[in-house]
Tab-separated table of C-alpha atoms in Angstrom:
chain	number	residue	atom	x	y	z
Q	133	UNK	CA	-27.355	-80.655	11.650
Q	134	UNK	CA	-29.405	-82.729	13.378
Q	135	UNK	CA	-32.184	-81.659	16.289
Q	136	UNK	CA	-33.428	-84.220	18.242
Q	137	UNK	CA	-37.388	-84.020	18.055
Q	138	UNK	CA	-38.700	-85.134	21.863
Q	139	UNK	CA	-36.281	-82.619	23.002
Q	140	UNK	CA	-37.324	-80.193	20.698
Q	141	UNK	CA	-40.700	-80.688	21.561
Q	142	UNK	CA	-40.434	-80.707	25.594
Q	143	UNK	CA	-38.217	-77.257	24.813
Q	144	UNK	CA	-40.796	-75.848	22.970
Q	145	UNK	CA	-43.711	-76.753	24.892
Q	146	UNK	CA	-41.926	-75.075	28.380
Q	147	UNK	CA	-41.100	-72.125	26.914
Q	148	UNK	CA	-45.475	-71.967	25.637
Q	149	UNK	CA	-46.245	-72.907	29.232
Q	150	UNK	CA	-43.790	-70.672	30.581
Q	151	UNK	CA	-45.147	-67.945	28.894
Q	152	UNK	CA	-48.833	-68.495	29.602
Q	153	UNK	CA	-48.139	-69.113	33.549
Q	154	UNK	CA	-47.405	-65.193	32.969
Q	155	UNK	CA	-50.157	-64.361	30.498
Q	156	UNK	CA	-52.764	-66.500	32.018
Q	157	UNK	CA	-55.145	-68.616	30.265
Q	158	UNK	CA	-57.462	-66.062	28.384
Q	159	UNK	CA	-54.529	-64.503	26.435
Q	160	UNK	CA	-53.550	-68.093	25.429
Q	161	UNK	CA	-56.723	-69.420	24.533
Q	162	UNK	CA	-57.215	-66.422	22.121
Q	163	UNK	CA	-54.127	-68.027	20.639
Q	164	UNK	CA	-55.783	-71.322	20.960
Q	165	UNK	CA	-58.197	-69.951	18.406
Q	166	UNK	CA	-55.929	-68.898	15.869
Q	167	UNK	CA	-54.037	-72.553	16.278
Q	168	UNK	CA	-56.957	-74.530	15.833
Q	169	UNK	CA	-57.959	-72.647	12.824
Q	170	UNK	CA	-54.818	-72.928	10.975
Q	171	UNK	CA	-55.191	-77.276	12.189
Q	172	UNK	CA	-58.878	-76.960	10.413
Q	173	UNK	CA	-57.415	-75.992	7.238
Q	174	UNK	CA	-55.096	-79.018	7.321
Q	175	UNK	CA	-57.825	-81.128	8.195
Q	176	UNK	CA	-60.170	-79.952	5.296
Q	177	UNK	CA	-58.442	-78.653	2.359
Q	178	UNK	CA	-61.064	-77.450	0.554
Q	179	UNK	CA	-61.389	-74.828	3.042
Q	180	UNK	CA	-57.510	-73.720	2.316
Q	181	UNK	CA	-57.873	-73.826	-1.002
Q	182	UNK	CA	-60.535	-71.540	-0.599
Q	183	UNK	CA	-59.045	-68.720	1.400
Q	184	UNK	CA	-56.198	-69.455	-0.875
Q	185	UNK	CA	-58.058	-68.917	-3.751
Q	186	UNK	CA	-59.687	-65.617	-2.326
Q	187	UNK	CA	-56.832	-63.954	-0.869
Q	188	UNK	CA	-55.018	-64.789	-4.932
Q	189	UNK	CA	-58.336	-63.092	-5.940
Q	190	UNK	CA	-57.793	-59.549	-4.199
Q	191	UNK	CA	-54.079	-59.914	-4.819
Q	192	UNK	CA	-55.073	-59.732	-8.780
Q	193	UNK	CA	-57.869	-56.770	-7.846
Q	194	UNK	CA	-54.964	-54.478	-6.220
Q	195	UNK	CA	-52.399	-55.430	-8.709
Q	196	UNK	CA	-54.702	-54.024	-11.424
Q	197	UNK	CA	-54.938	-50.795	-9.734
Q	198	UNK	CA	-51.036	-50.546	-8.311
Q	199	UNK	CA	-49.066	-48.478	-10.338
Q	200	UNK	CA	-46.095	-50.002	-12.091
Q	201	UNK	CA	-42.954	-48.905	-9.537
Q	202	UNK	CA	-45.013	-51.336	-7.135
Q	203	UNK	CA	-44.322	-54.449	-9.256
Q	204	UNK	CA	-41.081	-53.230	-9.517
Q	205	UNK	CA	-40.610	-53.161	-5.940
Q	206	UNK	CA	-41.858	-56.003	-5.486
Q	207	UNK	CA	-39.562	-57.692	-8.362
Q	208	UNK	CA	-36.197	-55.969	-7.488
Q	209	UNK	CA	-36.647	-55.094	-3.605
Q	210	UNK	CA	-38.517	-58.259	-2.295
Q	211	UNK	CA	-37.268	-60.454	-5.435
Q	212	UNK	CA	-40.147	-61.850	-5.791
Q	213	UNK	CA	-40.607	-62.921	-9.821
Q	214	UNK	CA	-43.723	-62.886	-11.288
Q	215	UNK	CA	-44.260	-63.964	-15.004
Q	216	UNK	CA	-44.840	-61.233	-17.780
Q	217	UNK	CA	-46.296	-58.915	-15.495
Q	218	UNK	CA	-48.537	-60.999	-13.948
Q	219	UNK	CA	-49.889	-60.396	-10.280
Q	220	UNK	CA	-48.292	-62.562	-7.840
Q	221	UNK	CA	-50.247	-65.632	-6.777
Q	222	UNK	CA	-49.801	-67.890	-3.593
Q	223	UNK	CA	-48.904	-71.327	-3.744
Q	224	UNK	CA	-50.900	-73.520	-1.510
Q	225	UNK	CA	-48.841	-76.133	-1.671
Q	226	UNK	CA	-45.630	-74.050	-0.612
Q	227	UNK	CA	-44.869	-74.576	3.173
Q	228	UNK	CA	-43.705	-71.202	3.357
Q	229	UNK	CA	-46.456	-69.379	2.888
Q	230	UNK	CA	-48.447	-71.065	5.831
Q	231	UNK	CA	-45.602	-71.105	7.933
Q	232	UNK	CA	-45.914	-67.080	7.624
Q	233	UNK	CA	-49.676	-67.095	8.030
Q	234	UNK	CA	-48.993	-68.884	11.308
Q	235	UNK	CA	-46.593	-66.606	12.693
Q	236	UNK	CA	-48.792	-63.568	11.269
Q	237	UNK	CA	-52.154	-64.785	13.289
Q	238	UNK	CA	-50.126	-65.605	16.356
Q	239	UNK	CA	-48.531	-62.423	16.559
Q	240	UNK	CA	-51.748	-60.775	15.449
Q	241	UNK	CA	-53.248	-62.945	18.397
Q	242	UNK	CA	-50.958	-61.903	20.823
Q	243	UNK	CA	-51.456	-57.872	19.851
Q	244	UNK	CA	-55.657	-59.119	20.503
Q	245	UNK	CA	-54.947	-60.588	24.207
Q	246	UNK	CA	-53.041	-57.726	24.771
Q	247	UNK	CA	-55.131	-54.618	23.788
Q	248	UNK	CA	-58.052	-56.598	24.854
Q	249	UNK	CA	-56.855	-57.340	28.876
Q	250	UNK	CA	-54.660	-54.631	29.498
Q	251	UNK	CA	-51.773	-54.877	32.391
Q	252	UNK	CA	-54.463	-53.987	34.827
Q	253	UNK	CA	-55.682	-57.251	34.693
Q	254	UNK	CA	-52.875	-59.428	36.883
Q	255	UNK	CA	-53.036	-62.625	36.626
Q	256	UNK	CA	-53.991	-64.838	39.810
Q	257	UNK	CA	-52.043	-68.096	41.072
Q	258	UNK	CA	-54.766	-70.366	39.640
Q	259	UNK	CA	-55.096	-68.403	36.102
Q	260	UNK	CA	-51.271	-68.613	35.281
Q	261	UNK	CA	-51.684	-72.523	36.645
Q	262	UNK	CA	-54.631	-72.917	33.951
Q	263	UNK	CA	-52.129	-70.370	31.332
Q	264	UNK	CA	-49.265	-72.801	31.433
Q	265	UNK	CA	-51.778	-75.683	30.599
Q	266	UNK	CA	-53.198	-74.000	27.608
Q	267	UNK	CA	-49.642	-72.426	27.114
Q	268	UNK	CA	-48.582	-75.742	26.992
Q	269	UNK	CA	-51.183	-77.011	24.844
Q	270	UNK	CA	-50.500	-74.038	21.890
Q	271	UNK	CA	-46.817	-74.900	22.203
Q	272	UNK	CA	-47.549	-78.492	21.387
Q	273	UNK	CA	-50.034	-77.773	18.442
Q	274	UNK	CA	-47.362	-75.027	16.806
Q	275	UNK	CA	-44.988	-77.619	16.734
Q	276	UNK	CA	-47.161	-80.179	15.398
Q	277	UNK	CA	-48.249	-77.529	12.229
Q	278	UNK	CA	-44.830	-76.284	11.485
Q	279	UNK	CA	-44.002	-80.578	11.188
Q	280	UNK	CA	-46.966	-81.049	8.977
Q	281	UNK	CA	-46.065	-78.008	7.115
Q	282	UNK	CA	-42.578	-78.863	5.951
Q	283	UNK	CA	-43.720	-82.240	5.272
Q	284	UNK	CA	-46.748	-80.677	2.767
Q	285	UNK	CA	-48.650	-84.241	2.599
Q	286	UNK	CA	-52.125	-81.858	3.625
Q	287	UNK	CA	-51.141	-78.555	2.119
Q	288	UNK	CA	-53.429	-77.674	-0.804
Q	289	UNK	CA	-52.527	-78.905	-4.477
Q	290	UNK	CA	-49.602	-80.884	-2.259
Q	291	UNK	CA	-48.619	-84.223	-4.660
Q	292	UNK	CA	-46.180	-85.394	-2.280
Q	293	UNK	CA	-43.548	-84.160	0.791
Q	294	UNK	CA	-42.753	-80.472	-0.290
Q	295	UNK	CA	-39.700	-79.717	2.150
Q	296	UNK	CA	-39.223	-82.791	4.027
Q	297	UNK	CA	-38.886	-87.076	2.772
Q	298	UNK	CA	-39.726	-88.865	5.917
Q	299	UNK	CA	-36.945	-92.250	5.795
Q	300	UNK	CA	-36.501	-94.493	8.400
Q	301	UNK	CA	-38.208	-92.727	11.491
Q	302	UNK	CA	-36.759	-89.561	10.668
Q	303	UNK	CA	-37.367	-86.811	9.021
Q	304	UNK	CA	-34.158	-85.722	6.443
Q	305	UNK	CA	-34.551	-81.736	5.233
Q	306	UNK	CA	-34.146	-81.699	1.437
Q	307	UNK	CA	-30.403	-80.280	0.143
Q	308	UNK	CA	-29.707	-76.628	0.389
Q	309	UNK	CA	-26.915	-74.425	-0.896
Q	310	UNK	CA	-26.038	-73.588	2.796
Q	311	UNK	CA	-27.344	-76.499	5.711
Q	312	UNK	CA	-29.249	-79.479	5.677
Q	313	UNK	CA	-31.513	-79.712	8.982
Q	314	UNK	CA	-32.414	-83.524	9.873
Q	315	UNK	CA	-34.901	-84.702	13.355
Q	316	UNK	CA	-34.745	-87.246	14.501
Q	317	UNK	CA	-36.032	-89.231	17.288
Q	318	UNK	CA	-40.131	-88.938	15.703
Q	319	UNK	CA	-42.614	-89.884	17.165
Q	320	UNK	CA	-44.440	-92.646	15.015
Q	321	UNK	CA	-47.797	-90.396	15.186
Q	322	UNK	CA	-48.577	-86.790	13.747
Q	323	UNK	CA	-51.233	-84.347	14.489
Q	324	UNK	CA	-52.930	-85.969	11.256
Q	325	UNK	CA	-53.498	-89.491	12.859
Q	326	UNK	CA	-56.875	-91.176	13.204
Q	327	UNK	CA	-59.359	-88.863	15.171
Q	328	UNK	CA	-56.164	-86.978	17.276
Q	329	UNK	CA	-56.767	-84.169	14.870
Q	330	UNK	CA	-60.443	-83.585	15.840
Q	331	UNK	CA	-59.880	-84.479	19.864
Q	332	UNK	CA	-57.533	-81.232	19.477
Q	333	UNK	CA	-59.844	-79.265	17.584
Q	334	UNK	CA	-63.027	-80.092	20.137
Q	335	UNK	CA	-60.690	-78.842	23.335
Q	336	UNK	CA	-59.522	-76.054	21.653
Q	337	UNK	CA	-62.642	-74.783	20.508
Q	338	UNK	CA	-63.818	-75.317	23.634
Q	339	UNK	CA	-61.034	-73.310	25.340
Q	340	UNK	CA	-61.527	-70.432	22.744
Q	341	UNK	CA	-65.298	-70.476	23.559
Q	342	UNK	CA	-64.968	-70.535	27.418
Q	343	UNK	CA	-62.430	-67.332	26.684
Q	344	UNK	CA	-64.774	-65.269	24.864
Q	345	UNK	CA	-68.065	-66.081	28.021
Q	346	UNK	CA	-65.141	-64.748	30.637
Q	347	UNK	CA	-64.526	-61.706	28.784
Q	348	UNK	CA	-68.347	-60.597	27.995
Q	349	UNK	CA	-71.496	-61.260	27.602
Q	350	UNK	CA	-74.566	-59.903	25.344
Q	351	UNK	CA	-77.182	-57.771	26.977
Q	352	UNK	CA	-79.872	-55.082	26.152
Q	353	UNK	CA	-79.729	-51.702	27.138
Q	354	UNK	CA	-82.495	-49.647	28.444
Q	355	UNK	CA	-83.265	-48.316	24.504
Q	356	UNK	CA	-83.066	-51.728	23.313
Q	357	UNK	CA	-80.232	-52.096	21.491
Q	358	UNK	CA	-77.998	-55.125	21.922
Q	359	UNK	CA	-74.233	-54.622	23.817
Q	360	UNK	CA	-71.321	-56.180	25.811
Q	361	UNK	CA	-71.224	-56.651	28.941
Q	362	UNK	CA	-67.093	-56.571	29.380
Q	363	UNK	CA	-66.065	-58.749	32.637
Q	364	UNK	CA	-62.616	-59.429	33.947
Q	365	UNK	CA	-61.987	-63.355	33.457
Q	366	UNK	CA	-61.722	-66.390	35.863
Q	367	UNK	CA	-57.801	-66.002	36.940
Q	368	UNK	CA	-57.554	-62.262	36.775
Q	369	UNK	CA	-57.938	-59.692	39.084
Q	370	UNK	CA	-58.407	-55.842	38.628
């Protein structure tokens, strides 16, 4: 099957925008955070191999204290094999497992901007305009991981492509038992290229930042003791 890339890509980028002209920018930019956090760890992989490295850590630590029916669940019910009785470990280098990071912190994301600006707050004409922007902008970046994901060339430990051989201007999905996925139509950049990387990382930073200042601010009560000052953001109302 083959899915043609620029349309993938304008597709995936209306449906973001779409949603943030309904959420409104300070929802999405909490999701801008999360995005530009998982395009960090591309950027520097020390840093993945890291949190990598720490979350294998306190998977050993509970392992040692679960009971043996948990391995077993986790052997015969998730089919998940682990050698001799060894804990599980992640795999760095395994798109998979940052694919479901990024759908965990988006989701977890989402639940944030949620329980943080109830439905009280409605969104105004100019903050779904500045949503669908930022909306936009998350839709675009998503993409661009889940790309650099299958193809593995930043992914911790990676040696080469890990999912995906790049031939030709397109990118072929390796053989499966079932369907072989193929884009086409690639763009001749990535999110990797030259200083594009960093220009994302600067705006969305910048986006996260200005999201957190609209929401509250840090002040001193009458005893002294530092709080938050909760405010309803630029593009709300209630």
């Amino acid at each position: 099957m083959a899915v043609n890339w620029v349309v993938l890509t304008y597709f995936v980028v209306g449906v973001f925008a779409l949603a943030g002209l309904y959420r409104g920018w300070w929802k999405e930019g909490i999701t801008t955070g999360v995005l530009v956090l998982l395009l960090v760890l591309l950027q520097q992989k020390q840093f993945a191999e890291s949190l990598i490295n720490t979350l294998n850590w306190l998977i050993s630590i509970a392992w040692s204290f679960s009971p043996a029916t948990f391995s077993m669940f986790f052997s015969d019910v998730l089919a998940i094999k682990t050698t001799a009785g060894l804990p599980y470990q992640l795999d760095g280098s395994d798109p998979s497992i940052w694919l479901m990071f990024m759908v965990l912190l988006v989701f977890l994301s989402t639940m944030t901007g949620r329980s943080s600006l109830p439905m009280k707050f409605k969104v105004t004409p100019l903050g779904g305009l500045f949503g669908a922007l930022v909306g936009g902008f998350n839709g675009f970046i998503m993409l661009n991981l889940v790309r650099e994901y299958m193809s593995g060339r930043n992914l911790p430990n990676a040696l080469g492509p890990a999912q995906v051989a790049r031939v030709g201007g397109q990118v072929a999905g390796m053989a499966t038992s079932e369907v072989t996925i193929q884009a086409t139509n690639l763009p001749n950049f990535t999110l990797m290229d030259s200083v594009l990387p960093w220009v994302i990382i600067i705006a969305g930073v910048a986006i996260f930042l200005t999201a957190m200042n609209n929401r509250g601010k840090f002040s001193k009560s009458k005893a002294g003791f530092i709080k938050i000052d909760y405010k309803t953001p630029y593009g709300y109302s209630g």
